[in-house]
Every structure is written in structure tokens, then in C-alpha cells.
Short mmCIF file of C-alpha atoms and ligand atoms in Angstrom, two decimals:
data_model
loop_
_atom_site.label_atom_id
_atom_site.label_comp_id
_atom_site.label_asym_id
_atom_site.label_seq_id
_atom_site.Cartn_x
_atom_site.Cartn_y
_atom_site.Cartn_z
CA UNK A 1 -0.11 0.21 -0.28
CA UNK A 2 1.84 3.37 -0.66
CA UNK A 3 2.48 5.55 1.82
CA UNK A 4 0.12 8.38 2.52
CA UNK A 5 1.86 11.45 2.61
CA UNK A 6 2.38 13.28 6.04
CA UNK A 7 1.06 16.14 4.02
CA UNK A 8 -2.58 14.59 3.36
CA UNK A 9 -4.68 16.92 3.81
CA UNK A 10 -7.90 15.22 3.88
CA UNK A 11 -10.46 18.00 4.04
CA UNK A 12 -9.86 18.18 0.58
CA UNK A 13 -12.54 14.87 0.38
CA UNK A 14 -15.77 15.41 0.54
CA UNK A 15 -17.99 13.15 2.87
CA UNK A 16 -19.78 10.19 2.29
CA UNK A 17 -23.66 12.27 2.39
CA UNK A 18 -21.73 14.78 0.36
CA UNK A 19 -21.18 12.40 -2.74
CA UNK A 20 -24.81 10.72 -2.08
CA UNK A 21 -26.10 13.89 -3.03
CA UNK A 22 -23.76 14.15 -5.98
CA UNK A 23 -26.42 13.67 -8.80
CA UNK A 24 -24.28 10.95 -10.34
CA UNK A 25 -24.67 9.73 -7.43
CA UNK A 26 -28.43 10.14 -6.24
CA UNK A 27 -29.55 8.63 -9.77
CA UNK A 28 -27.89 5.97 -9.41
CA UNK A 29 -30.90 3.08 -9.61
CA UNK A 30 -29.09 0.30 -7.07
CA UNK A 31 -30.47 -0.50 -3.42
CA UNK A 32 -28.85 2.65 -0.54
CA UNK A 33 -26.35 -0.06 0.58
CA UNK A 34 -24.47 -0.71 -2.22
CA UNK A 35 -24.77 2.68 -3.59
CA UNK A 36 -23.41 3.71 0.40
CA UNK A 37 -20.64 1.09 0.34
CA UNK A 38 -19.07 1.96 -2.49
CA UNK A 39 -18.60 5.48 -1.81
CA UNK A 40 -17.04 4.66 1.35
CA UNK A 41 -14.77 2.42 -0.40
CA UNK A 42 -13.92 4.89 -3.40
CA UNK A 43 -13.24 7.34 -0.63
CA UNK A 44 -10.92 5.40 1.30
CA UNK A 45 -9.13 4.97 -2.23
CA UNK A 46 -8.41 8.46 -2.58
CA UNK A 47 -7.89 9.08 0.61
CA UNK A 48 -3.79 6.72 -0.41
CA UNK A 49 -3.51 9.46 -2.96
CA UNK A 50 -4.90 12.61 -1.43
CA UNK A 51 -0.71 13.44 -0.73
CA UNK A 52 -0.84 13.70 -5.13
CA UNK A 53 -2.15 16.79 -5.44
CA UNK A 54 -3.21 16.26 -8.94
CA UNK A 55 -4.72 12.91 -8.41
CA UNK A 56 -6.78 13.67 -6.25
CA UNK A 57 -8.35 16.89 -7.95
CA UNK A 58 -8.91 14.40 -11.67
CA UNK A 59 -10.42 12.06 -9.28
CA UNK A 60 -13.17 14.22 -7.07
CA UNK A 61 -14.04 15.71 -10.18
CA UNK A 62 -15.13 11.92 -12.07
CA UNK A 63 -16.33 10.61 -7.77
CA UNK A 64 -19.95 10.63 -8.54
CA UNK A 65 -18.84 8.90 -11.97
CA UNK A 66 -16.06 6.79 -10.52
CA UNK A 67 -19.08 5.15 -7.01
CA UNK A 68 -21.42 4.24 -10.61
CA UNK A 69 -18.90 2.69 -12.02
CA UNK A 70 -17.95 0.56 -8.75
CA UNK A 71 -22.18 -0.39 -8.03
CA UNK A 72 -22.38 -1.60 -11.45
CA UNK A 73 -18.96 -3.93 -11.27
CA UNK A 74 -19.96 -5.87 -8.75
CA UNK A 75 -23.31 -6.33 -9.64
CA UNK A 76 -22.24 -7.48 -12.93
CA UNK A 77 -21.82 -11.88 -13.11
CA UNK A 78 -18.28 -12.22 -12.88
CA UNK A 79 -18.60 -15.96 -14.68
CA UNK A 80 -19.24 -14.77 -17.97
CA UNK A 81 -19.32 -16.30 -21.72
CA UNK A 82 -16.06 -15.79 -23.92
CA UNK A 83 -14.66 -17.09 -27.09
CA UNK A 84 -12.05 -19.54 -27.53
CA UNK A 85 -10.07 -19.19 -30.49
CA UNK A 86 -6.95 -20.86 -28.77
CA UNK A 87 -7.64 -24.49 -30.15
CA UNK A 88 -7.34 -25.67 -27.28
CA UNK A 89 -10.17 -28.39 -27.42
CA UNK A 90 -10.78 -29.08 -23.42
CA UNK A 91 -9.64 -25.91 -22.19
CA UNK A 92 -9.58 -26.46 -18.25
CA UNK A 93 -9.37 -23.07 -17.50
CA UNK A 94 -12.18 -22.45 -19.98
CA UNK A 95 -14.95 -24.55 -18.31
CA UNK A 96 -13.75 -27.45 -20.44
CA UNK A 97 -16.89 -28.77 -22.36
CA UNK A 98 -19.12 -26.66 -23.81
CA UNK A 99 -22.27 -28.49 -23.18
CA UNK A 100 -24.75 -29.45 -26.18
CA UNK A 101 -28.67 -28.34 -27.46
CA UNK A 102 -30.76 -30.94 -25.57
CA UNK A 103 -28.25 -30.46 -22.34
CA UNK A 104 -29.11 -27.19 -21.96
CA UNK A 105 -32.84 -27.41 -22.87
CA UNK A 106 -32.64 -30.42 -20.78
CA UNK A 107 -31.25 -27.82 -17.86
CA UNK A 108 -32.90 -25.24 -18.46
CA UNK A 109 -36.26 -27.00 -17.64
CA UNK A 110 -34.59 -28.76 -15.08
CA UNK A 111 -33.66 -25.12 -13.33
CA UNK A 112 -37.29 -23.47 -12.62
CA UNK A 113 -39.39 -25.77 -11.80
CA UNK A 114 -39.51 -28.61 -9.06
CA UNK A 115 -38.35 -31.94 -10.76
CA UNK A 116 -38.57 -36.12 -9.36
CA UNK A 117 -35.24 -35.54 -8.70
CA UNK A 118 -35.94 -38.31 -5.89
CA UNK A 119 -39.35 -38.83 -6.20
CA UNK A 120 -40.85 -42.63 -8.39
CA UNK A 121 -43.74 -40.72 -9.27
CA UNK A 122 -44.74 -44.16 -10.50
CA UNK A 123 -44.63 -45.92 -7.07
CA UNK A 124 -46.15 -41.87 -4.76
CA UNK A 125 -43.05 -42.27 -2.88
CA UNK A 126 -39.57 -41.59 -2.50
CA UNK A 127 -37.14 -42.23 -4.98
CA UNK A 128 -32.81 -41.99 -5.75
CA UNK A 129 -31.61 -39.59 -8.18
CA UNK A 130 -29.04 -42.19 -9.89
CA UNK A 131 -32.41 -43.69 -11.93
CA UNK A 132 -31.50 -40.56 -13.34
CA UNK A 133 -28.09 -41.34 -15.41
CA UNK A 134 -28.29 -45.39 -13.90
CA UNK A 135 -29.61 -46.92 -16.98
CA UNK A 136 -28.42 -44.40 -19.49
CA UNK A 137 -24.46 -45.37 -18.44
CA UNK A 138 -25.51 -48.55 -18.02
CA UNK A 139 -26.58 -49.55 -21.67
CA UNK A 140 -23.94 -47.30 -22.64
CA UNK A 141 -20.40 -48.51 -20.31
CA UNK A 142 -22.69 -51.60 -20.33
CA UNK A 143 -21.83 -52.08 -16.42
CA UNK A 144 -23.81 -50.44 -13.21
CA UNK A 145 -22.69 -46.97 -13.13
CA UNK A 146 -22.77 -43.67 -10.18
CA UNK A 147 -22.00 -40.17 -9.94
CA UNK A 148 -20.12 -38.28 -8.30
CA UNK A 149 -19.11 -34.41 -8.70
CA UNK A 150 -15.38 -34.79 -10.48
CA UNK A 151 -13.33 -37.60 -11.49
CA UNK A 152 -10.63 -36.00 -7.92
CA UNK A 153 -13.81 -37.01 -6.65
CA UNK A 154 -14.44 -40.93 -8.29
CA UNK A 155 -11.09 -42.11 -7.48
CA UNK A 156 -11.31 -40.95 -4.00
CA UNK A 157 -14.81 -42.26 -3.14
CA UNK A 158 -13.50 -45.58 -5.06
CA UNK A 159 -10.30 -45.74 -3.01
CA UNK A 160 -11.78 -44.60 0.64
CA UNK A 161 -14.23 -47.66 0.26
CA UNK A 162 -12.10 -50.54 -1.42
CA UNK A 163 -8.57 -49.72 0.31
CA UNK A 164 -9.15 -47.50 3.58
CA UNK A 165 -6.41 -48.48 6.20
CA UNK A 166 -4.64 -50.97 2.86
CA UNK A 167 -2.14 -50.49 0.46
CA UNK A 168 -2.67 -49.57 -2.96
CA UNK A 169 -0.17 -50.67 -5.52
CA UNK A 170 0.52 -48.65 -8.25
CA UNK A 171 3.04 -48.26 -11.27
CA UNK A 172 5.82 -45.20 -10.08
CA UNK A 173 5.22 -44.36 -13.94
CA UNK A 174 1.78 -43.55 -13.26
CA UNK A 175 2.20 -41.23 -10.08
CA UNK A 176 0.78 -38.04 -12.04
CA UNK A 177 -0.15 -34.64 -11.01
CA UNK A 178 -2.50 -33.09 -13.23
CA UNK A 179 -3.54 -28.85 -12.73
CA UNK A 180 -4.82 -27.81 -9.89
CA UNK A 181 -2.61 -29.39 -7.54
CA UNK A 182 -4.43 -32.80 -8.77
CA UNK A 183 -2.03 -35.74 -7.10
CA UNK A 184 -2.74 -39.36 -7.08
CA UNK A 185 -0.18 -39.51 -4.30
CA UNK A 186 -2.58 -36.87 -2.32
CA UNK A 187 -5.76 -38.00 -3.42
CA UNK A 188 -4.96 -41.74 -2.59
CA UNK A 189 -3.86 -40.80 1.64
CA UNK A 190 -6.35 -38.49 2.05
CA UNK A 191 -8.63 -41.52 1.47
CA UNK A 192 -7.29 -43.18 4.23
CA UNK A 193 -4.84 -45.86 2.26
CA UNK A 194 -1.32 -46.30 1.79
CA UNK A 195 0.95 -45.91 -1.57
CA UNK A 196 2.59 -49.02 -2.29
CA UNK A 197 4.69 -47.57 -5.75
CA UNK A 198 6.28 -50.63 -8.23
CA UNK A 199 8.24 -50.39 -10.87
CA UNK A 200 10.35 -47.91 -12.20
CA UNK A 201 8.71 -44.46 -14.32
CA UNK A 202 9.45 -46.00 -17.60
CA UNK A 203 9.15 -49.56 -17.00
CA UNK A 204 6.94 -51.79 -14.97
CA UNK A 205 5.92 -55.42 -15.45
CA UNK A 206 3.39 -57.25 -14.39
CA UNK A 207 5.58 -59.61 -11.63
CA UNK A 208 6.25 -55.92 -10.59
CA UNK A 209 2.73 -55.51 -8.96
CA UNK A 210 2.71 -59.44 -8.06
CA UNK A 211 6.04 -59.09 -6.03
CA UNK A 212 4.17 -56.01 -3.80
CA UNK A 213 0.98 -57.79 -2.60
CA UNK A 214 0.86 -58.64 0.44
CA UNK A 215 -2.19 -59.17 3.45
CA UNK A 216 -2.46 -55.78 3.60
CA UNK A 217 -3.25 -54.96 -0.25
CA UNK A 218 -6.72 -53.84 -1.24
CA UNK A 219 -6.48 -52.10 -4.74
CA UNK A 220 -4.49 -51.81 -7.65
CA UNK A 221 -4.63 -49.49 -9.53
CA UNK A 222 -3.96 -48.44 -13.23
CA UNK A 223 -3.54 -44.41 -13.70
CA UNK A 224 -4.65 -43.43 -17.48
CA UNK A 225 -1.30 -40.80 -17.33
CA UNK A 226 -3.25 -37.73 -18.86
CA UNK A 227 -0.85 -34.96 -19.52
CA UNK A 228 2.08 -36.74 -20.23
CA UNK A 229 4.30 -39.60 -22.32
CA UNK A 230 6.91 -42.05 -21.58
CA UNK A 231 9.11 -42.44 -24.79
CA UNK A 232 11.35 -44.60 -25.41
CA UNK A 233 12.64 -47.59 -23.47
CA UNK A 234 9.04 -47.99 -22.06
CA UNK A 235 7.04 -51.31 -20.08
CA UNK A 236 3.87 -51.33 -18.70
CA UNK A 237 1.64 -54.41 -18.29
CA UNK A 238 -1.90 -54.97 -20.60
CA UNK A 239 -5.35 -53.75 -18.84
CA UNK A 240 -5.25 -58.11 -19.21
CA UNK A 241 -2.78 -59.07 -17.24
CA UNK A 242 -3.77 -56.54 -14.44
CA UNK A 243 -7.21 -58.22 -14.50
CA UNK A 244 -5.70 -61.84 -14.89
CA UNK A 245 -3.76 -60.80 -11.42
CA UNK A 246 -6.44 -59.44 -9.74
CA UNK A 247 -8.74 -62.97 -10.42
CA UNK A 248 -5.34 -65.16 -9.87
CA UNK A 249 -5.50 -62.77 -6.01
CA UNK A 250 -8.81 -61.53 -5.34
CA UNK A 251 -8.07 -58.36 -5.62
CA UNK A 252 -10.12 -55.44 -7.50
CA UNK A 253 -8.72 -53.79 -10.28
CA UNK A 254 -9.32 -50.20 -10.32
CA UNK A 255 -8.59 -47.94 -13.29
CA UNK A 256 -8.81 -44.00 -13.61
CA UNK A 257 -9.42 -43.49 -17.26
CA UNK A 258 -9.39 -39.74 -16.49
CA UNK A 259 -11.46 -38.52 -19.87
CA UNK A 260 -14.01 -40.97 -19.76
CA UNK A 261 -13.99 -41.50 -23.89
CA UNK A 262 -17.39 -43.17 -25.09
CA UNK A 263 -16.26 -43.31 -28.80
CA UNK A 264 -13.40 -43.82 -30.74
CA UNK A 265 -11.06 -40.73 -31.54
CA UNK A 266 -9.17 -42.69 -34.77
CA UNK A 267 -12.63 -41.65 -36.68
CA UNK A 268 -11.17 -38.23 -36.65
CA UNK A 269 -8.25 -39.01 -37.36
CA UNK A 270 -6.96 -39.54 -33.75
CA UNK A 271 -4.76 -41.96 -32.04
CA UNK A 272 -6.51 -44.17 -30.11
CA UNK A 273 -7.60 -43.19 -26.53
CA UNK A 274 -8.73 -45.60 -24.55
CA UNK A 275 -12.44 -46.04 -24.55
CA UNK A 276 -14.43 -47.04 -20.93
CA UNK A 277 -15.56 -49.49 -22.83
CA UNK A 278 -12.93 -51.61 -23.43
CA UNK A 279 -11.93 -51.28 -19.76
CA UNK A 280 -14.90 -52.61 -18.22
CA UNK A 281 -14.99 -55.48 -20.99
CA UNK A 282 -11.41 -56.31 -20.50
CA UNK A 283 -12.77 -56.78 -16.71
CA UNK A 284 -11.75 -54.15 -14.55
CA UNK A 285 -13.67 -53.73 -11.77
CA UNK A 286 -14.47 -50.23 -10.92
CA UNK A 287 -13.41 -47.59 -13.87
CA UNK A 288 -13.50 -43.55 -13.24
CA UNK A 289 -13.97 -40.59 -15.33
CA UNK A 290 -14.39 -37.06 -16.10
CA UNK A 291 -18.01 -36.01 -17.63
CA UNK A 292 -16.38 -32.77 -19.06
CA UNK A 293 -13.87 -33.75 -20.25
CA UNK A 294 -14.19 -36.12 -23.44
CA UNK A 295 -17.54 -37.14 -22.71
CA UNK A 296 -18.60 -33.29 -23.22
CA UNK A 297 -21.11 -33.53 -20.40
CA UNK A 298 -21.62 -31.23 -17.19
CA UNK A 299 -18.40 -31.58 -14.67
CA UNK A 300 -19.28 -34.62 -13.12
CA UNK A 301 -17.17 -38.22 -12.28
CA UNK A 302 -18.29 -41.43 -13.11
CA UNK A 303 -17.37 -44.69 -11.33
CA UNK A 304 -18.46 -48.03 -13.87
CA UNK A 305 -17.78 -51.72 -12.66
CA UNK A 306 -18.65 -54.62 -11.12
CA UNK A 307 -21.81 -54.54 -9.42
CA UNK A 308 -21.05 -55.48 -6.26
CA UNK A 309 -18.18 -53.18 -5.84
CA UNK A 310 -20.43 -49.70 -7.21
CA UNK A 311 -22.90 -51.05 -4.80
CA UNK A 312 -20.01 -50.77 -2.08
CA UNK A 313 -19.04 -47.55 -2.73
CA UNK A 314 -22.80 -46.11 -3.67
CA UNK A 315 -23.58 -47.17 0.35
CA UNK A 316 -20.19 -45.32 1.41
CA UNK A 317 -21.22 -42.56 3.88
CA UNK A 318 -18.82 -40.34 1.71
CA UNK A 319 -21.03 -40.46 -1.64
CA UNK A 320 -23.48 -38.11 0.20
CA UNK A 321 -20.78 -35.81 0.37
CA UNK A 322 -20.04 -35.95 -2.68
CA UNK A 323 -23.07 -36.31 -5.01
CA UNK A 324 -24.56 -33.85 -7.97
CA UNK A 325 -26.90 -31.94 -8.18
CA UNK A 326 -29.75 -32.30 -10.52
CA UNK A 327 -29.21 -29.91 -12.79
CA UNK A 328 -25.76 -32.34 -13.59
CA UNK A 329 -28.51 -35.01 -13.68
CA UNK A 330 -30.10 -32.84 -16.41
CA UNK A 331 -27.14 -32.20 -18.26
CA UNK A 332 -25.54 -35.39 -18.29
CA UNK A 333 -28.73 -37.20 -18.94
CA UNK A 334 -29.11 -35.60 -21.98
CA UNK A 335 -25.34 -35.71 -23.60
CA UNK A 336 -25.70 -39.20 -23.10
CA UNK A 337 -28.87 -40.12 -24.66
CA UNK A 338 -27.06 -38.25 -27.67
CA UNK A 339 -24.50 -41.27 -27.40
CA UNK A 340 -27.09 -43.53 -27.06
CA UNK A 341 -28.55 -41.99 -30.70
CA UNK A 342 -25.59 -42.13 -31.93
CA UNK A 343 -25.87 -37.84 -32.19
CA UNK A 344 -22.32 -37.43 -32.12
CA UNK A 345 -22.30 -34.35 -33.57
CA UNK A 346 -24.71 -32.99 -31.31
CA UNK A 347 -21.92 -32.87 -28.92
CA UNK A 348 -19.93 -30.34 -29.17
CA UNK A 349 -16.37 -31.07 -28.11
CA UNK A 350 -17.34 -34.54 -30.49
CA UNK A 351 -18.11 -31.80 -33.68
CA UNK A 352 -15.24 -30.01 -32.62
CA UNK A 353 -13.34 -32.84 -33.46
CA UNK A 354 -14.59 -34.00 -36.47
CA UNK A 355 -13.73 -30.85 -38.66
CA UNK A 356 -11.61 -31.24 -40.32
CA UNK A 357 -8.63 -28.76 -41.81
CA UNK A 358 -10.45 -27.87 -44.78
CA UNK A 359 -13.74 -27.44 -43.40
CA UNK A 360 -11.65 -25.12 -40.95
CA UNK A 361 -9.67 -23.17 -43.75
CA UNK A 362 -13.06 -22.45 -45.41
CA UNK A 363 -14.60 -21.28 -42.02
CA UNK A 364 -11.63 -18.55 -41.78
CA UNK A 365 -10.84 -17.20 -45.01
CA UNK A 366 -14.80 -16.27 -45.01
CA UNK A 367 -14.22 -14.71 -41.61
CA UNK A 368 -10.98 -12.91 -42.84
CA UNK A 369 -12.61 -12.12 -46.52
CA UNK A 370 -15.37 -10.03 -43.57
CA UNK A 371 -13.00 -7.87 -42.19
CA UNK A 372 -12.12 -5.48 -44.48
CA UNK A 373 -8.89 -3.65 -43.91
CA UNK A 374 -7.29 -6.05 -41.53
CA UNK A 375 -3.92 -7.48 -42.83
CA UNK A 376 -4.02 -11.32 -42.15
CA UNK A 377 -3.02 -14.48 -43.55
CA UNK A 378 -4.07 -18.32 -43.61
CA UNK A 379 -1.64 -21.16 -41.95
CA UNK A 380 -1.17 -24.37 -41.01
CA UNK A 381 -1.27 -25.26 -37.40
CA UNK A 382 -2.14 -27.42 -34.96
CA UNK A 383 -5.42 -27.49 -32.83
CA UNK A 384 -4.90 -29.56 -28.74
CA UNK A 385 -6.93 -31.68 -27.47
CA UNK A 386 -6.40 -30.91 -24.00
CA UNK A 387 -8.15 -31.72 -20.63
CA UNK A 388 -5.60 -34.69 -19.72
CA UNK A 389 -6.05 -36.22 -22.49
CA UNK A 390 -3.13 -37.62 -24.73
CA UNK A 391 -0.18 -35.16 -25.46
CA UNK A 392 0.00 -36.35 -28.28
CA UNK A 393 -3.38 -35.68 -29.61
CA UNK A 394 -3.29 -32.92 -32.05
CA UNK A 395 -5.54 -32.23 -35.00
CA UNK A 396 -4.45 -30.35 -38.56
CA UNK A 397 -6.12 -26.87 -38.52
CA UNK A 398 -5.76 -23.93 -40.35
CA UNK A 399 -5.30 -20.51 -38.30
CA UNK A 400 -6.23 -17.29 -38.75
CA UNK A 401 -2.87 -14.94 -38.38
CA UNK A 402 -3.72 -11.65 -37.55
CA UNK A 403 -0.97 -8.26 -37.97
CA UNK A 404 -1.75 -5.72 -35.35
CA UNK A 405 -2.64 -2.33 -36.95
CA UNK A 406 0.08 -0.07 -37.16
CA UNK A 407 1.80 1.31 -33.99
CA UNK A 408 0.29 -1.38 -31.83
CA UNK A 409 1.91 -4.28 -31.05
CA UNK A 410 0.19 -8.23 -30.84
CA UNK A 411 0.02 -8.37 -27.39
CA UNK A 412 -2.33 -5.49 -27.21
CA UNK A 413 -4.82 -6.70 -29.33
CA UNK A 414 -4.73 -9.76 -27.84
CA UNK A 415 -5.42 -7.98 -24.15
CA UNK A 416 -7.83 -5.76 -25.05
CA UNK A 417 -9.53 -9.26 -27.24
CA UNK A 418 -9.40 -10.60 -23.99
CA UNK A 419 -11.04 -7.99 -22.08
CA UNK A 420 -13.77 -6.85 -24.52
CA UNK A 421 -17.23 -6.84 -24.16
CA UNK A 422 -17.53 -10.62 -25.20
CA UNK A 423 -13.64 -11.93 -24.13
CA UNK A 424 -11.70 -13.12 -27.00
CA UNK A 425 -9.35 -15.73 -25.72
CA UNK A 426 -6.40 -16.30 -28.58
CA UNK A 427 -2.46 -16.74 -28.75
CA UNK A 428 0.23 -14.46 -30.03
CA UNK A 429 2.91 -15.73 -31.97
CA UNK A 430 6.21 -13.92 -34.07
CA UNK A 431 3.67 -10.88 -33.68
CA UNK A 432 0.80 -11.86 -34.48
CA UNK A 433 -2.75 -12.70 -33.14
CA UNK A 434 -3.15 -16.69 -34.02
CA UNK A 435 -7.21 -17.22 -34.61
CA UNK A 436 -7.80 -21.30 -34.16
CA UNK A 437 -11.72 -21.40 -35.09
CA UNK A 438 -12.03 -25.56 -34.36
CA UNK A 439 -12.72 -24.30 -30.87
CA UNK A 440 -14.69 -21.23 -31.66
CA UNK A 441 -19.00 -22.04 -31.73
CA UNK A 442 -20.76 -22.15 -34.80
CA UNK A 443 -22.99 -19.16 -33.75
CA UNK A 444 -20.10 -17.19 -32.21
CA UNK A 445 -18.56 -16.54 -35.05
CA UNK A 446 -20.50 -13.25 -35.62
CA UNK A 447 -19.33 -11.77 -32.25
CA UNK A 448 -16.02 -12.81 -32.99
CA UNK A 449 -15.94 -10.88 -36.33
CA UNK A 450 -17.11 -8.24 -34.39
CA UNK A 451 -15.02 -7.98 -31.44
CA UNK A 452 -12.05 -8.84 -34.04
CA UNK A 453 -12.98 -5.16 -35.84
CA UNK A 454 -13.84 -3.37 -33.05
CA UNK A 455 -10.14 -3.92 -31.88
CA UNK A 456 -8.64 -3.59 -34.86
CA UNK A 457 -9.95 0.28 -35.25
C1 PLP B 501 -8.81 -34.78 -16.04
C2 PLP B 501 -8.43 -36.20 -14.90
C3 PLP B 501 -8.68 -36.11 -13.78
C4 PLP B 501 -9.24 -34.75 -12.99
O1 PLP B 501 -10.52 -35.04 -13.04
P1 PLP B 501 -11.72 -34.00 -12.78
O2 PLP B 501 -12.96 -34.37 -13.70
O3 PLP B 501 -11.06 -32.88 -13.47
O4 PLP B 501 -11.70 -34.42 -11.12
C5 PLP B 501 -8.04 -37.58 -12.75
N1 PLP B 501 -7.02 -38.21 -13.45
C6 PLP B 501 -6.86 -38.23 -14.38
C7 PLP B 501 -5.99 -39.19 -14.76
C8 PLP B 501 -7.31 -37.22 -15.32
O5 PLP B 501 -6.82 -37.06 -16.67
#
């Protein structure tokens, strides 16, 4: 905080009551308490600069306006839609998966009314919220499933139920950290289980797992490496080997799949990502995955697998603390129904993956043509899938590379785009602003064009 000048003369500052009478303040159509609080804050700010004659004079002149701005700022919702021009499809900082039209419709219908969330309409009696996803999930995955708040919660709950006070065997090559401080060893410790590391960072064999098993062992854990890749001299047992070891020893195999992919991504020209159904079919006892990564639904964590384990996990008292609300069930149900109907293109994330470089080139060329007077060109680039999918998961794309107007830096354009009326998040490279239309939703294209024109003029 700046030092208050010893010569500060606070008498130059008006009183709260005087500011309240300022026409710019008196005409504000906000509750008095909000306005008074804003006046106090503005005056407190001014007290810090009272020694510096000039800035005080300037700010005194626009005191009323400043109070208005402050009240408006606090009553403007801070969570806003953003245009993602980065080409990172599952951008965790930008809210991961945008929802499908049917998911949005479901959320609107459920949000403003009572619902049968936990009421069995046929029986006229209390029901379970689980039913709203259970049948869809079981049909899609081939196994019973339950839903919690996110995948971190799902792993926690699985280990809390199946491994508390016992040991969990994990390969040293899978002790990963994902963004925002999610570390497998830490979650494992908080679940009450003890970590039993086996193998080395790059190589773990099935014998390593076998040798680590003792009378304290409760779970064999497998984790999708998500945001990093081990290449070169590597070895990892197959899922089948791990499941076989589980059978021989009577231990459940739990797999954290991360992204929760339900379709074959090679159809989009991507490397194959493990699918949930494959793990279930391979005999994994419990798989966990996110709802808002490749699945393209709401933030949620899904646990699926053998009926007895899922039933035990469902009975764990922590389930109550980690369960999801009606809006999540509404969105998840609608998203899963799209999968069941094979309407993959209705799911925005999958529609983005399915766009070819040529289709994006078309969109980019049209956009550029509409930006009269903005200098730019089309360039080949790569879109990143992100969201904890395999790091090598990239798709060829066409970038719109825009040169800043004369006398302005690309960084300034990038900042103006980001802080404008409709925030646009883009990248800067070689003094150009790069726009990847793969992640710009079709109905955002005209707002994007408006924003570009505004910033460039
Ligand atoms: C993303 C991810 C998580 C965390 O999932 P959230 O749904 O964000 O809690 C856990 N494990 C893996 C392997 C992941 O990729």
C-alpha cells in the first residue's frame, strides 16, 4: 500500500453524505446500502492518494462516475461466456466442455421447476437420484455406474471404500499430477489408503505388481497418464494382465481413465484413446472418469464396474458428500442420450474434433474476407485436445493469423480482445494474433468478427 503523505490534507475529501448528494450518485438505481458501500470504498481509495495533489483533483472531479462504475462492477456477474480461439478443445481454464443444445434445454426445464429428482412418480414414494443416469450409463458402458462431483471425487471415493487402511499398488510411471494440485499420491493418502509404488518411472512389469502384494493389499490401481507421455525404453503390463493378476489374488483392479472417452477417436484421425467400454469389457472392477472432458458433458465423476463394488461405493457415507445436483443429472442425462442415439455431432466437443482442416480453412477464409481492412493470412497449425487427454493428441487446423494495426503490438490486440465486451481468448506468435476457429462455436462467429473489428479500429 502506498505511504500516505505526511502533508495529506483530508479536508479536501468530501463526506459520504456529500458524495451521496452528487447527481451522478443520487440517480443510481441501486439499493442504498450498495451505493453507500461503494462511496466508502472510493473515498478510502482516494485517501491513499491525497498527498498527490493532481491525481486527487482529477479523481474528485469524477467521483460520482467512479461510484457508479464500482456499483455496476459488483453487480455484474463475473462468470461470463468467452470465445475460445486458442484451439485447445478441452481448455480447463475456459470451463472444459460446452454443452449440447439438448443438454441446455434439459437444464432450463429442470432449473426453474420442481422435479422428480428423488421421487418415484409411479410408486408415489421417495426414489433415488441415481436413476436419472443409471440406465443410460449401464446401456452405454455395459456396467452399473454412479455419479459424483468430479473424477477426483470418484477416485477418492473408490479408494476410500475399497482400500482404506490398506495398501494400493501403483506403478511409479503413473504417479501423476494433473493441473490444480490434483496428485494421485495425495488423493490416495486422504482416502486413508497407503501407496505401494512399484516398478520404475519408465518400466513396470506385471511381476512388479505381483511381488508387492501382501496381506495389506486392497487394490491394484491403474492411472491414465493423461498430460504426459513416456517414450523410448518403456514397459507397462496390459490391462488383461493386470485383470488376470486381480483374479488370481482376489484384488479389485481400479482404473482412473481420466477423460472418459465413449467413442473411437481414430474416426477423427486421432490416436486411439482408451475407451470406457474397453476397460469394462477387459474386466476392470471399477473405472472412473470425468464428465466434462472427452465425454462432453457436465463436470462430474463417473464410477462404473462390477455390480458388487459399485453397490459398496454407493453405500459409502462419503457418497452423500460428493453427490451431484439435479442440474448435473439433467445435463448428463441429455448428453448420454445423444451418445445412445449416436448423435455424436450434437455434442460440441465431438463436433469440434470432427472438423477437418479444410472445413476450418473455409470458415477462416470467410471470416477474413469479412474483416475489411484487417491484414491477415491463413496458416497451417495444430489444435490441441487438452483436458488430460494424451499430450500427443493434436489435429491439423487452419489458423487465421492477424497482423496488428500500425503502431499497435500483437500483445495489445490480444489483451483488448480478452478484456472486451465479449472476451476472446487468442494466442500471439511472431507478432501476429492467432485465431483457431476449431474451438469457436458456430453461433459465436459473428461476435468474434465484431470483436476483431472493434479492436482493430
Ligand atoms: C482430469 C483427470 C483427473 C481429474 O478429473 P476431474 O474431473 O477434473 O476431477 C483425474 N485423473 C486423470 C487421469 C485425469 O486425466
